[in-house]
Coordinates of C-alpha atoms and ligand atoms in Angstrom, one line a residue:
Chain N
M25 CA -17.3 9.2 -40.2
H26 CA -15.4 10.9 -37.5
A27 CA -11.6 11.0 -37.6
I28 CA -11.5 8.5 -34.6
E29 CA -13.7 6.1 -36.5
K30 CA -11.5 6.4 -39.6
I31 CA -8.5 5.6 -37.5
L32 CA -10.2 2.5 -36.1
A33 CA -11.5 1.5 -39.5
R34 CA -8.0 1.7 -41.0
A35 CA -6.5 -0.2 -38.0
S36 CA -9.1 -3.0 -38.4
G37 CA -8.9 -3.2 -42.2
K38 CA -12.5 -2.0 -42.7
D39 CA -14.0 0.7 -45.0
S40 CA -16.1 2.0 -42.2
V41 CA -17.1 1.4 -38.6
R42 CA -19.8 2.8 -36.4
A43 CA -20.3 3.4 -32.7
G44 CA -20.9 0.3 -30.7
E45 CA -19.3 -2.0 -33.2
I46 CA -16.5 -4.3 -31.9
V47 CA -13.4 -4.2 -34.1
N48 CA -10.1 -6.0 -33.9
C49 CA -7.4 -3.4 -34.4
R50 CA -3.8 -3.6 -35.3
V51 CA -1.9 -1.6 -32.7
D52 CA 0.7 0.9 -34.0
L53 CA 2.4 1.2 -30.6
A54 CA 1.9 -0.7 -27.3
E55 CA 3.5 0.7 -24.2
V56 CA 4.1 -1.1 -20.9
N57 CA 5.2 0.7 -17.8
D58 CA 7.0 -0.7 -14.7
L59 CA 3.8 -1.2 -12.7
Y60 CA 3.1 -4.1 -15.0
P61 CA 5.5 -7.1 -14.9
Q62 CA 2.1 -8.9 -15.0
T63 CA 2.0 -8.2 -18.7
I64 CA 5.0 -10.4 -19.3
H65 CA 3.7 -13.2 -17.0
S66 CA 0.4 -13.1 -18.9
F67 CA 2.2 -13.2 -22.2
Y68 CA 3.9 -16.4 -21.3
E69 CA 0.7 -17.9 -19.7
M70 CA -1.0 -17.3 -23.0
G71 CA 1.6 -19.5 -24.7
G72 CA 3.5 -16.5 -26.1
R73 CA 7.0 -17.2 -27.3
R74 CA 8.2 -14.2 -29.4
V75 CA 6.4 -10.9 -29.3
H76 CA 4.4 -10.1 -32.4
S77 CA 6.1 -6.9 -33.5
P78 CA 9.1 -5.8 -31.3
D79 CA 9.4 -2.5 -33.1
R80 CA 5.8 -1.6 -32.1
I81 CA 6.4 -2.2 -28.5
T82 CA 7.9 0.1 -25.9
F83 CA 8.7 -0.4 -22.2
I84 CA 9.0 2.7 -20.0
L85 CA 10.2 2.5 -16.4
D86 CA 8.6 5.5 -14.9
H87 CA 6.4 4.8 -11.9
Y88 CA 9.3 3.6 -9.8
A89 CA 12.1 5.6 -11.3
P90 CA 14.6 4.8 -9.9
A91 CA 13.6 1.8 -7.8
S92 CA 13.1 2.5 -4.1
S93 CA 12.5 -1.1 -2.9
I94 CA 14.0 -4.5 -3.7
Q95 CA 10.7 -5.7 -5.2
Q96 CA 10.6 -2.7 -7.5
A97 CA 14.1 -3.3 -8.6
E98 CA 13.3 -6.9 -9.3
N99 CA 10.3 -5.9 -11.4
Q100 CA 12.4 -3.5 -13.4
K101 CA 15.2 -6.0 -13.9
F102 CA 12.6 -8.5 -15.2
M103 CA 11.3 -6.0 -17.7
R104 CA 14.8 -5.1 -19.0
E105 CA 15.7 -8.7 -19.5
F106 CA 12.4 -9.3 -21.4
C107 CA 13.2 -6.4 -23.7
R108 CA 16.7 -7.8 -24.3
E109 CA 15.5 -11.3 -25.0
Q110 CA 12.7 -10.2 -27.3
G111 CA 14.7 -7.6 -29.2
I112 CA 12.5 -4.7 -28.0
E113 CA 14.7 -1.7 -28.6
L114 CA 12.4 1.0 -27.3
L115 CA 13.2 0.5 -23.7
F116 CA 13.2 3.8 -21.8
D117 CA 14.9 3.3 -18.4
V118 CA 14.6 5.1 -15.1
N119 CA 16.4 8.2 -16.5
S120 CA 13.6 9.0 -18.9
G121 CA 10.4 10.3 -17.3
V122 CA 6.6 9.7 -17.3
C123 CA 5.6 7.4 -20.2
H124 CA 3.2 9.9 -21.9
Q125 CA 5.7 12.6 -22.0
V126 CA 8.6 10.3 -23.0
M127 CA 6.7 8.9 -26.0
V128 CA 5.8 12.4 -27.2
D129 CA 9.4 13.7 -26.7
H130 CA 10.8 10.9 -28.7
G131 CA 8.5 11.3 -31.6
L132 CA 6.7 8.0 -31.1
V133 CA 3.2 9.6 -31.2
Y134 CA 1.7 10.9 -34.4
P135 CA -1.7 11.7 -35.8
G136 CA -3.9 8.8 -36.9
M137 CA -2.1 6.1 -34.9
V138 CA -3.5 3.6 -32.5
L139 CA -1.6 3.8 -29.3
I140 CA -2.4 1.4 -26.4
A141 CA -0.7 1.6 -23.0
T142 CA -1.0 0.1 -19.6
D143 CA -1.9 3.4 -18.3
S144 CA -5.3 5.1 -17.9
H145 CA -4.0 8.5 -19.0
T146 CA -3.2 7.4 -22.5
T147 CA -6.1 9.7 -23.6
T148 CA -3.4 12.3 -23.5
H149 CA -2.3 11.5 -27.0
G150 CA -5.6 12.7 -28.5
A151 CA -3.9 16.1 -28.2
L152 CA -1.8 15.0 -31.2
G153 CA -4.6 13.5 -33.2
A154 CA -3.8 9.9 -32.1
F155 CA -6.2 7.3 -30.8
G156 CA -4.8 6.6 -27.4
T157 CA -6.4 4.5 -24.7
G158 CA -5.4 2.7 -21.6
V159 CA -5.8 -1.0 -20.8
G160 CA -4.7 -3.5 -18.1
A161 CA -1.8 -5.9 -18.2
T162 CA -3.6 -8.8 -19.7
D163 CA -5.0 -6.8 -22.6
L164 CA -1.5 -5.5 -23.3
A165 CA -0.2 -9.1 -23.2
V166 CA -2.7 -9.9 -25.9
I167 CA -1.1 -7.2 -28.1
L168 CA 2.4 -8.5 -27.3
A169 CA 1.2 -11.9 -28.5
T170 CA -0.9 -11.0 -31.5
G171 CA -0.2 -7.4 -32.4
H172 CA -4.0 -6.7 -32.2
L173 CA -6.6 -5.8 -29.6
W174 CA -10.4 -5.8 -29.7
L175 CA -12.0 -2.4 -29.1
R176 CA -15.5 -1.1 -29.1
V177 CA -15.9 1.9 -31.4
P178 CA -16.9 4.7 -29.0
E179 CA -19.7 7.3 -29.3
I180 CA -18.2 10.7 -29.6
L181 CA -19.0 13.7 -27.4
R182 CA -17.9 17.1 -28.7
I183 CA -16.9 19.9 -26.3
H184 CA -16.7 23.2 -28.0
L185 CA -14.7 25.9 -26.2
T186 CA -15.3 29.6 -26.9
G187 CA -14.3 32.9 -25.3
R188 CA -10.9 33.9 -23.9
L189 CA -8.8 32.5 -21.0
S190 CA -8.2 35.1 -18.3
V191 CA -4.6 35.7 -17.1
G192 CA -3.8 33.0 -14.6
V193 CA -6.3 30.5 -16.0
Y194 CA -5.1 27.5 -17.9
A195 CA -6.3 24.4 -19.7
K196 CA -6.2 22.6 -16.3
D197 CA -8.8 25.0 -14.9
V198 CA -11.0 24.5 -17.9
I199 CA -10.9 20.7 -17.7
L200 CA -11.5 20.8 -13.9
H201 CA -14.4 23.1 -14.5
I202 CA -15.9 20.7 -17.1
I203 CA -15.4 17.6 -15.0
G204 CA -17.0 19.4 -12.0
R205 CA -20.0 20.2 -14.2
L206 CA -20.4 16.9 -15.8
G207 CA -19.2 14.4 -13.2
A208 CA -16.6 11.7 -13.0
D209 CA -18.6 9.2 -15.0
Y210 CA -20.1 11.4 -17.7
A211 CA -18.1 10.1 -20.6
I212 CA -17.7 6.4 -19.7
Y213 CA -16.8 4.4 -22.9
K214 CA -17.1 7.6 -25.0
A215 CA -14.5 9.6 -26.9
V216 CA -14.3 13.3 -26.1
E217 CA -13.3 15.8 -28.8
F218 CA -12.4 19.4 -28.0
T219 CA -13.0 22.0 -30.7
G220 CA -13.4 25.8 -30.9
P221 CA -11.3 28.9 -31.1
V222 CA -9.9 28.4 -27.6
V223 CA -8.4 25.0 -28.5
K224 CA -6.8 26.4 -31.6
E225 CA -4.8 28.9 -29.5
L226 CA -3.6 26.4 -26.9
S227 CA -0.1 25.0 -27.0
V228 CA 0.5 21.3 -27.4
S229 CA 1.4 21.2 -23.7
E230 CA -1.9 22.7 -22.7
R231 CA -3.8 20.4 -25.2
M232 CA -2.1 17.4 -23.5
A233 CA -3.3 18.6 -20.1
L234 CA -6.9 18.9 -21.4
C235 CA -6.9 15.5 -23.1
N236 CA -5.1 13.8 -20.2
M237 CA -7.9 14.6 -17.8
T238 CA -10.7 13.3 -19.9
T239 CA -9.8 10.0 -18.2
E240 CA -11.3 11.5 -15.1
M241 CA -14.6 11.7 -16.8
G242 CA -14.4 8.1 -17.8
A243 CA -13.5 8.7 -21.4
K244 CA -12.0 6.0 -23.6
C245 CA -10.0 8.5 -25.6
A246 CA -9.8 12.2 -26.4
Y247 CA -9.2 14.0 -29.7
I248 CA -8.1 17.4 -31.0
Q249 CA -8.0 17.8 -34.7
P250 CA -4.3 18.3 -35.7
D251 CA -3.7 21.8 -37.0
Q252 CA -0.7 24.0 -37.7
V253 CA 0.2 24.0 -34.0
T254 CA 0.3 20.2 -33.9
L255 CA 2.2 19.9 -37.2
G256 CA 4.7 22.5 -36.2
F257 CA 5.3 20.7 -32.9
L258 CA 5.8 17.3 -34.5
K259 CA 8.0 18.5 -37.4
G260 CA 11.5 17.2 -36.8
K261 CA 10.3 15.0 -33.9
V262 CA 8.4 12.4 -35.9
K263 CA 10.3 10.6 -38.6
R264 CA 7.4 9.8 -41.0
N265 CA 4.9 11.6 -43.2
L266 CA 2.3 13.3 -41.2
E267 CA -1.2 12.6 -42.5
P268 CA -3.8 13.7 -40.1
V269 CA -7.3 12.2 -40.6
E270 CA -10.2 14.5 -40.9
T271 CA -13.8 14.2 -39.7
D272 CA -16.4 14.2 -42.4
P273 CA -18.4 17.5 -42.4
D274 CA -21.7 15.6 -42.1
F275 CA -20.7 13.6 -39.0
Q276 CA -23.3 13.5 -36.3
Y277 CA -22.0 13.7 -32.7
A278 CA -23.7 11.7 -30.0
E279 CA -23.7 14.9 -28.0
E280 CA -22.4 18.4 -28.2
L281 CA -21.6 20.7 -25.3
F282 CA -20.5 24.3 -25.2
F283 CA -18.4 26.1 -22.6
D284 CA -17.5 29.8 -22.6
V285 CA -14.0 29.8 -20.9
S286 CA -14.1 33.6 -20.3
A287 CA -16.3 33.0 -17.3
I288 CA -14.0 30.4 -15.8
P289 CA -11.8 31.5 -12.9
P290 CA -9.0 29.3 -11.4
Q291 CA -10.5 26.0 -10.2
L292 CA -9.6 23.4 -7.6
A293 CA -10.8 19.8 -7.3
V294 CA -11.2 19.5 -3.5
P295 CA -10.8 16.2 -1.6
S296 CA -11.5 13.5 -2.3
S297 CA -12.8 13.3 -5.8
V298 CA -11.9 14.8 -9.1
D299 CA -15.4 16.0 -9.8
N300 CA -15.7 17.8 -6.5
V301 CA -14.7 21.1 -8.1
R302 CA -14.9 24.6 -6.7
P303 CA -13.6 28.1 -7.7
L304 CA -10.2 28.5 -6.1
S305 CA -11.3 31.8 -4.6
E306 CA -13.6 30.0 -2.2
L307 CA -10.7 28.2 -0.7
V308 CA -8.1 31.0 -0.5
G309 CA -6.3 30.8 2.9
T310 CA -6.4 27.0 3.3
P311 CA -3.0 26.0 4.7
V312 CA -1.0 23.5 2.6
H313 CA 1.9 21.4 3.8
Q314 CA 3.1 20.3 0.4
A315 CA 2.8 21.8 -3.1
Y316 CA 3.5 19.3 -5.8
L317 CA 4.4 20.2 -9.3
G318 CA 4.7 17.3 -11.7
S319 CA 3.0 14.4 -13.5
C320 CA 1.8 13.8 -17.0
T321 CA -0.9 16.4 -16.4
G322 CA 1.1 19.3 -15.0
G323 CA 4.8 18.6 -15.1
R324 CA 5.8 20.0 -18.5
A325 CA 8.3 22.7 -19.3
E326 CA 5.6 25.4 -19.6
D327 CA 4.3 24.3 -16.2
L328 CA 7.7 24.6 -14.6
A329 CA 8.1 28.0 -16.3
V330 CA 5.0 29.5 -14.9
A331 CA 6.0 28.3 -11.4
A332 CA 9.5 29.8 -11.8
R333 CA 7.9 33.0 -12.9
I334 CA 5.9 33.2 -9.7
L335 CA 8.7 32.1 -7.4
K336 CA 11.8 33.6 -9.0
G337 CA 13.6 35.8 -6.4
R338 CA 11.2 34.7 -3.7
R339 CA 11.1 31.9 -1.1
V340 CA 8.8 29.0 -0.6
H341 CA 6.8 29.6 2.6
K342 CA 8.5 28.1 5.7
D343 CA 5.5 25.9 6.6
T344 CA 5.3 24.4 3.1
R345 CA 7.5 22.2 1.0
L346 CA 7.5 22.4 -2.8
V347 CA 8.2 19.2 -4.6
V348 CA 9.0 19.5 -8.3
V349 CA 9.0 16.5 -10.7
P350 CA 9.8 17.3 -14.3
A351 CA 7.7 15.0 -16.5
S352 CA 10.7 13.9 -18.5
R353 CA 14.4 14.3 -19.1
D354 CA 13.7 16.6 -22.1
V355 CA 11.4 18.7 -19.9
F356 CA 14.1 18.8 -17.2
L357 CA 16.8 19.9 -19.7
E358 CA 14.5 22.6 -21.2
A359 CA 13.8 23.9 -17.8
L360 CA 17.5 23.9 -16.9
Q361 CA 18.4 25.8 -20.0
R362 CA 15.7 28.4 -19.4
G363 CA 17.0 28.9 -15.9
D364 CA 13.7 27.8 -14.4
V365 CA 15.3 25.0 -12.4
A366 CA 17.7 27.4 -10.8
A367 CA 14.9 29.8 -10.0
L368 CA 12.9 27.1 -8.3
V369 CA 15.8 25.5 -6.4
E370 CA 16.8 29.0 -5.2
A371 CA 13.3 29.5 -4.0
G372 CA 13.6 26.3 -1.9
A373 CA 12.1 23.6 -4.2
T374 CA 13.0 19.9 -3.8
F375 CA 13.6 18.3 -7.2
V376 CA 12.8 14.7 -7.8
T377 CA 13.9 12.4 -10.7
P378 CA 11.6 12.7 -13.8
G379 CA 8.9 10.1 -13.4
C380 CA 5.6 9.5 -11.6
A381 CA 7.0 10.0 -8.1
A382 CA 4.3 10.8 -5.5
C383 CA 1.6 11.3 -8.1
L384 CA 0.3 7.8 -7.3
G385 CA 1.5 7.7 -3.7
T386 CA 4.3 5.2 -4.1
H387 CA 7.5 7.3 -3.4
E388 CA 9.3 10.6 -3.3
G389 CA 6.9 13.1 -1.7
I390 CA 4.1 11.1 -0.2
L391 CA 1.9 12.5 2.5
A392 CA 1.4 11.8 6.2
A393 CA -1.9 11.6 7.9
G394 CA -3.6 15.0 8.3
E395 CA -1.4 16.6 5.7
V396 CA -2.8 18.8 2.9
C397 CA -1.3 19.0 -0.5
I398 CA -2.0 21.1 -3.6
A399 CA -0.9 19.3 -6.7
S400 CA -0.8 19.8 -10.5
T401 CA -1.7 16.1 -10.9
N402 CA -4.9 14.5 -11.9
R403 CA -6.3 12.5 -9.0
N404 CA -7.2 13.2 -5.4
F405 CA -8.9 9.9 -4.3
P406 CA -8.5 9.1 -0.7
G407 CA -4.9 7.9 -0.2
R408 CA -3.8 8.7 -3.7
M409 CA -0.7 10.5 -2.7
G410 CA -0.1 8.8 0.6
H411 CA -2.0 8.3 3.9
T412 CA -5.8 7.9 3.4
Q413 CA -6.2 10.7 6.0
S414 CA -4.3 13.1 3.8
A415 CA -6.0 15.6 1.5
V416 CA -5.2 16.6 -2.0
Y417 CA -6.4 19.7 -3.9
L418 CA -5.9 19.6 -7.7
G419 CA -5.1 22.8 -9.5
S420 CA -3.0 24.4 -12.2
P421 CA 0.7 24.7 -11.9
A422 CA 0.3 28.4 -11.3
A423 CA -2.0 27.7 -8.4
V424 CA 0.5 25.2 -7.0
A425 CA 3.3 27.8 -7.2
A426 CA 1.2 30.5 -5.6
A427 CA 0.3 28.2 -2.7
A428 CA 4.0 27.3 -2.2
L429 CA 4.8 31.0 -2.0
N430 CA 2.2 31.8 0.7
G431 CA 1.9 28.5 2.4
R432 CA -1.8 28.7 1.8
I433 CA -4.1 28.4 -1.2
T434 CA -3.7 31.7 -3.1
D435 CA -5.2 33.1 -6.3
P436 CA -2.4 33.0 -8.9
C437 CA -4.2 35.6 -11.0
E438 CA -3.3 38.4 -8.6
I439 CA 0.4 37.4 -8.4
L440 CA 0.6 37.1 -12.2
A441 CA -1.3 40.4 -12.9
E442 CA 1.1 42.1 -10.5
L443 CA 4.1 40.6 -12.3
E444 CA 2.7 41.8 -15.6
R445 CA 2.3 45.4 -14.2
K446 CA 5.9 45.4 -13.0
E447 CA 7.2 44.2 -16.3
S448 CA 5.3 46.7 -18.4
Chain P
M20 CA -18.0 -20.2 -16.3
K21 CA -20.9 -20.6 -13.9
R22 CA -23.9 -19.1 -15.6
I23 CA -25.8 -18.7 -12.4
L24 CA -24.1 -17.0 -9.5
E25 CA -25.4 -17.2 -6.0
G26 CA -23.9 -15.4 -3.0
R27 CA -24.0 -12.8 -0.3
A28 CA -23.9 -9.1 -1.4
H29 CA -21.3 -6.6 -0.3
V30 CA -22.5 -3.2 -1.4
F31 CA -20.3 -0.2 -2.2
G32 CA -21.0 3.4 -3.4
N33 CA -20.5 5.3 -6.6
N34 CA -17.1 6.1 -8.1
L35 CA -15.3 3.4 -6.1
D36 CA -11.8 3.9 -7.5
T37 CA -9.0 1.5 -8.0
D38 CA -6.9 3.3 -5.3
Q39 CA -9.6 2.2 -2.8
I40 CA -10.0 -1.3 -4.2
Y41 CA -6.2 -1.7 -4.2
P42 CA -4.0 1.0 -2.7
G43 CA -1.0 2.1 -4.7
Q44 CA 1.4 1.2 -2.0
Y45 CA 1.0 -2.5 -2.8
L46 CA 1.4 -2.2 -6.6
E47 CA 4.8 -3.9 -6.5
L48 CA 3.3 -7.2 -5.3
V49 CA 3.1 -9.8 -8.0
T50 CA 1.3 -13.0 -6.9
A51 CA -2.5 -13.1 -6.8
E52 CA -2.4 -14.5 -3.3
E53 CA -0.4 -11.6 -2.0
I54 CA -2.5 -9.1 -3.9
G55 CA -5.7 -10.6 -2.7
R56 CA -4.8 -9.8 0.9
H57 CA -5.2 -6.1 0.3
A58 CA -8.5 -6.2 -1.6
M59 CA -10.7 -3.2 -0.8
E60 CA -8.2 -2.1 1.9
G61 CA -8.6 1.6 0.9
V62 CA -12.3 1.6 1.6
D63 CA -12.9 -1.2 4.1
P64 CA -9.8 -2.7 5.9
R65 CA -12.1 -5.6 7.3
F66 CA -13.3 -6.6 3.8
V67 CA -11.0 -9.6 3.3
K68 CA -11.9 -11.0 6.8
N69 CA -15.6 -10.7 6.1
F70 CA -15.6 -11.9 2.5
R71 CA -16.4 -15.5 1.6
P72 CA -15.6 -17.1 -1.8
G73 CA -18.7 -16.8 -4.0
D74 CA -19.9 -13.6 -2.4
I75 CA -21.0 -11.0 -4.9
I76 CA -19.8 -7.4 -5.0
V77 CA -22.4 -4.7 -5.7
G78 CA -21.3 -1.3 -6.9
G79 CA -22.8 2.1 -7.8
T80 CA -21.9 4.0 -10.9
N81 CA -18.4 4.1 -12.4
F82 CA -17.2 1.1 -10.4
G83 CA -13.4 0.7 -10.7
C84 CA -12.6 4.2 -12.0
G85 CA -9.1 5.5 -11.8
S86 CA -6.0 3.8 -12.8
S87 CA -5.5 0.9 -15.2
R88 CA -4.1 -1.3 -12.5
E89 CA -5.2 -4.8 -13.1
H90 CA -4.3 -5.5 -9.4
A91 CA -7.8 -4.2 -8.5
A92 CA -9.5 -7.0 -10.5
I93 CA -6.9 -9.6 -9.6
A94 CA -7.5 -8.8 -5.9
L95 CA -11.2 -9.3 -6.2
R96 CA -10.8 -12.5 -8.1
A97 CA -8.2 -13.7 -5.6
V98 CA -10.6 -13.4 -2.7
G99 CA -13.0 -15.5 -4.7
A100 CA -15.6 -12.9 -5.7
G101 CA -18.4 -14.7 -7.7
G102 CA -18.9 -11.6 -9.8
I103 CA -19.6 -7.9 -9.7
V104 CA -22.9 -6.2 -10.4
A105 CA -22.9 -2.4 -10.7
E106 CA -24.8 0.5 -12.0
S107 CA -21.9 1.1 -14.4
F108 CA -18.3 0.3 -14.7
A109 CA -15.2 2.3 -15.6
R110 CA -14.0 0.8 -18.9
I111 CA -10.5 -0.4 -18.1
F112 CA -11.7 -2.1 -14.9
Y113 CA -14.5 -3.8 -16.9
R114 CA -12.0 -5.1 -19.5
N115 CA -9.6 -6.3 -16.8
A116 CA -12.3 -8.2 -14.9
V117 CA -13.5 -9.9 -18.1
N118 CA -10.0 -10.8 -19.2
L119 CA -9.5 -12.5 -15.8
G120 CA -12.7 -14.4 -16.2
L121 CA -14.4 -12.4 -13.4
P122 CA -18.1 -11.9 -14.4
V123 CA -19.2 -8.2 -14.4
L124 CA -22.8 -7.2 -15.1
V125 CA -24.3 -3.7 -15.6
C126 CA -27.6 -3.5 -13.7
P127 CA -29.2 -0.1 -13.3
G128 CA -30.8 0.4 -9.9
V129 CA -29.0 -2.5 -8.2
S130 CA -27.2 -0.4 -5.6
R131 CA -30.5 0.9 -4.3
R132 CA -32.2 -2.4 -4.3
V133 CA -29.6 -4.5 -2.5
S134 CA -28.1 -4.1 1.0
S135 CA -25.0 -5.7 2.2
G136 CA -25.7 -9.2 3.5
D137 CA -28.7 -9.9 1.1
R138 CA -28.6 -13.1 -0.9
L139 CA -28.3 -12.5 -4.7
V140 CA -29.0 -14.9 -7.6
V141 CA -27.4 -13.6 -10.8
D142 CA -28.2 -15.2 -14.2
L143 CA -25.4 -14.1 -16.5
E144 CA -26.9 -15.5 -19.6
K145 CA -30.3 -14.0 -19.2
G146 CA -29.1 -10.8 -17.6
R147 CA -31.3 -11.1 -14.5
V148 CA -30.5 -10.3 -10.9
R149 CA -32.7 -11.5 -8.1
N150 CA -32.5 -10.3 -4.5
A151 CA -33.5 -13.5 -2.8
T152 CA -33.7 -11.8 0.6
T153 CA -36.3 -9.2 -0.5
G154 CA -37.7 -10.9 -3.6
V155 CA -36.9 -8.0 -5.9
E156 CA -36.1 -8.8 -9.5
M157 CA -33.8 -6.6 -11.7
E158 CA -32.9 -6.5 -15.4
A159 CA -29.3 -6.3 -16.3
E160 CA -27.7 -5.3 -19.6
P161 CA -26.9 -8.5 -21.6
L162 CA -23.3 -9.3 -22.1
T163 CA -21.9 -8.7 -25.6
E164 CA -20.8 -11.8 -27.6
V165 CA -17.1 -11.0 -27.3
V166 CA -17.4 -10.6 -23.5
F167 CA -19.4 -13.7 -23.2
E168 CA -16.9 -15.7 -25.2
I169 CA -14.0 -14.5 -23.1
L170 CA -15.8 -15.3 -19.8
E171 CA -16.9 -18.7 -21.2
S172 CA -13.2 -19.5 -21.9
G173 CA -12.3 -18.7 -18.3
G174 CA -10.7 -15.4 -19.3
I175 CA -8.7 -14.1 -22.2
K176 CA -5.5 -16.1 -21.5
P177 CA -7.0 -19.5 -22.3
L178 CA -8.7 -18.0 -25.3
V179 CA -5.6 -16.5 -26.8
K180 CA -3.6 -19.6 -25.8
R181 CA -5.9 -21.7 -28.0
Q182 CA -5.7 -19.2 -30.9
L183 CA -1.9 -19.1 -30.7
A184 CA -1.6 -22.9 -30.5
A185 CA -3.7 -23.1 -33.6
L186 CA -1.4 -20.6 -35.3
H187 CA 1.7 -22.4 -34.3
A188 CA 0.2 -25.7 -35.5
Q189 CA -0.6 -24.2 -38.9
S190 CA 2.9 -22.8 -39.3
R191 CA 4.5 -26.1 -38.6
Ligands
SF4_7 S1 2.3 10.9 -13.6 FE1 0.7 10.2 -12.3 S2 -1.1 10.0 -13.6 FE2 0.7 10.3 -15.0 S3 1.2 8.1 -15.5 FE3 2.4 8.7 -13.7 S4 1.2 8.0 -12.0 FE4 -0.2 8.0 -13.8

């Protein structure tokens, strides 16, 4: 069996499971975000009285953090009251950040767990060896009521990454390249596992970016086998024994794909779909009105650090605004301590409360008609970040910072190579 | 659940995402009625005006991709969609629709063989789709047992409600 199958087998009390089978899984952690008061309504409509396991439920107020309309405030208030009434202690309020980062920061994510959230990017947690998948409000309500959820055991697609990343090329470029090659529906219902020497060298932050975006290929979940990097990262964070599950050596993948990352230059997904990917070099010079650094894909401390490296002692171009949204409070604190926040603010960046902000076009940095944005986020559907006539290019945090500096799409490799020359 | 659906087709392309089915700016709305007013607004602002209850939505591949927002499925149910037939569905959207009791059927080739305005007859049990306007017959993938059971119950809420009631009765 594959590690993912073993996780689902354990959760459903079976010795073994196979792809295509429907299993009823006990959920180790269910997360609800503030887009989904519907979850609570559905819970009551189902005849729910007390939630099944309050200690396995977390509410995170991130999409509207802090509220910018009365309706949003009402929805958040409703959720806080529900948590209080039901004895749900894991309530992360508007001072916390994006759910995926918050759960990891707080040690709620560990290898071998089943994590279900009302958010499509729950695939992120495969980076830590967890089974993470997104569902809608009503499915989540079923978990509140019963502690369980039915799932179809996915076929598993393995993506093996070899070669070496060039300076200025990141996990984000790799995943954009892969999505561009395979298409937005390549992995529907499937699990995507990343293996190979490149993955071993990636930080947890980069692994999270990789797994996060498998959602944009339709994947149900992602997976990276926990190793020393994972365990080192989790040590001290997670208060339980870490027992990663391993895939049997004779496991047969539904499909295996190979990519040599040495040949991948910086990439951009161009408007208006995530699989519309081109080498950034073809778009150099395109003017941008806004550069957006943030989200559960590209708003971690490492992402802010590379942006600060590019912008330190310089100015954001006068025709461009740089909006920075740390993914969480912990990320924000780390970036503050490293001096990256100061460097970015001095360069002219606008900082926004940790959370989802304009990533989904609801507040704090949304776009007007005709505006162009380069973002370290994960989606560029029409209207995703504001007006349906605005355009979003998706790239790495370095590409976002480079564009902020010049007011146009710029190859971050050249800037970073020059910085390296100066430093040596 | 009606096992045979009949209605006018409204055809959409591949990768129709939830931001187009239900734009993010309306996510804070709560009632189905309010939500329904913005159905498909991101792709066709006239959709709600032209749509009649019982009409059938036809999609390309990866229908409903993007976010997990249940609003997308709620909106389509609220306008009275009889069901959705597509080349393939994004998984969260698929689950959301089933949970709400909105029938969804995977039918390879459907988006090429149906034009907006055609009359469709969909047999959910047999997995057949007939274009009554052109006479073309299509095979759909049969629904799994779990999905069929949820749809038959009118969505997952009534189903879980029954299960919970049985549990509560037992523990009494
Ligand atoms: S940051 Fe963006 S992609 Fe991530 S959970 Fe928030 S809205 Fe979704």
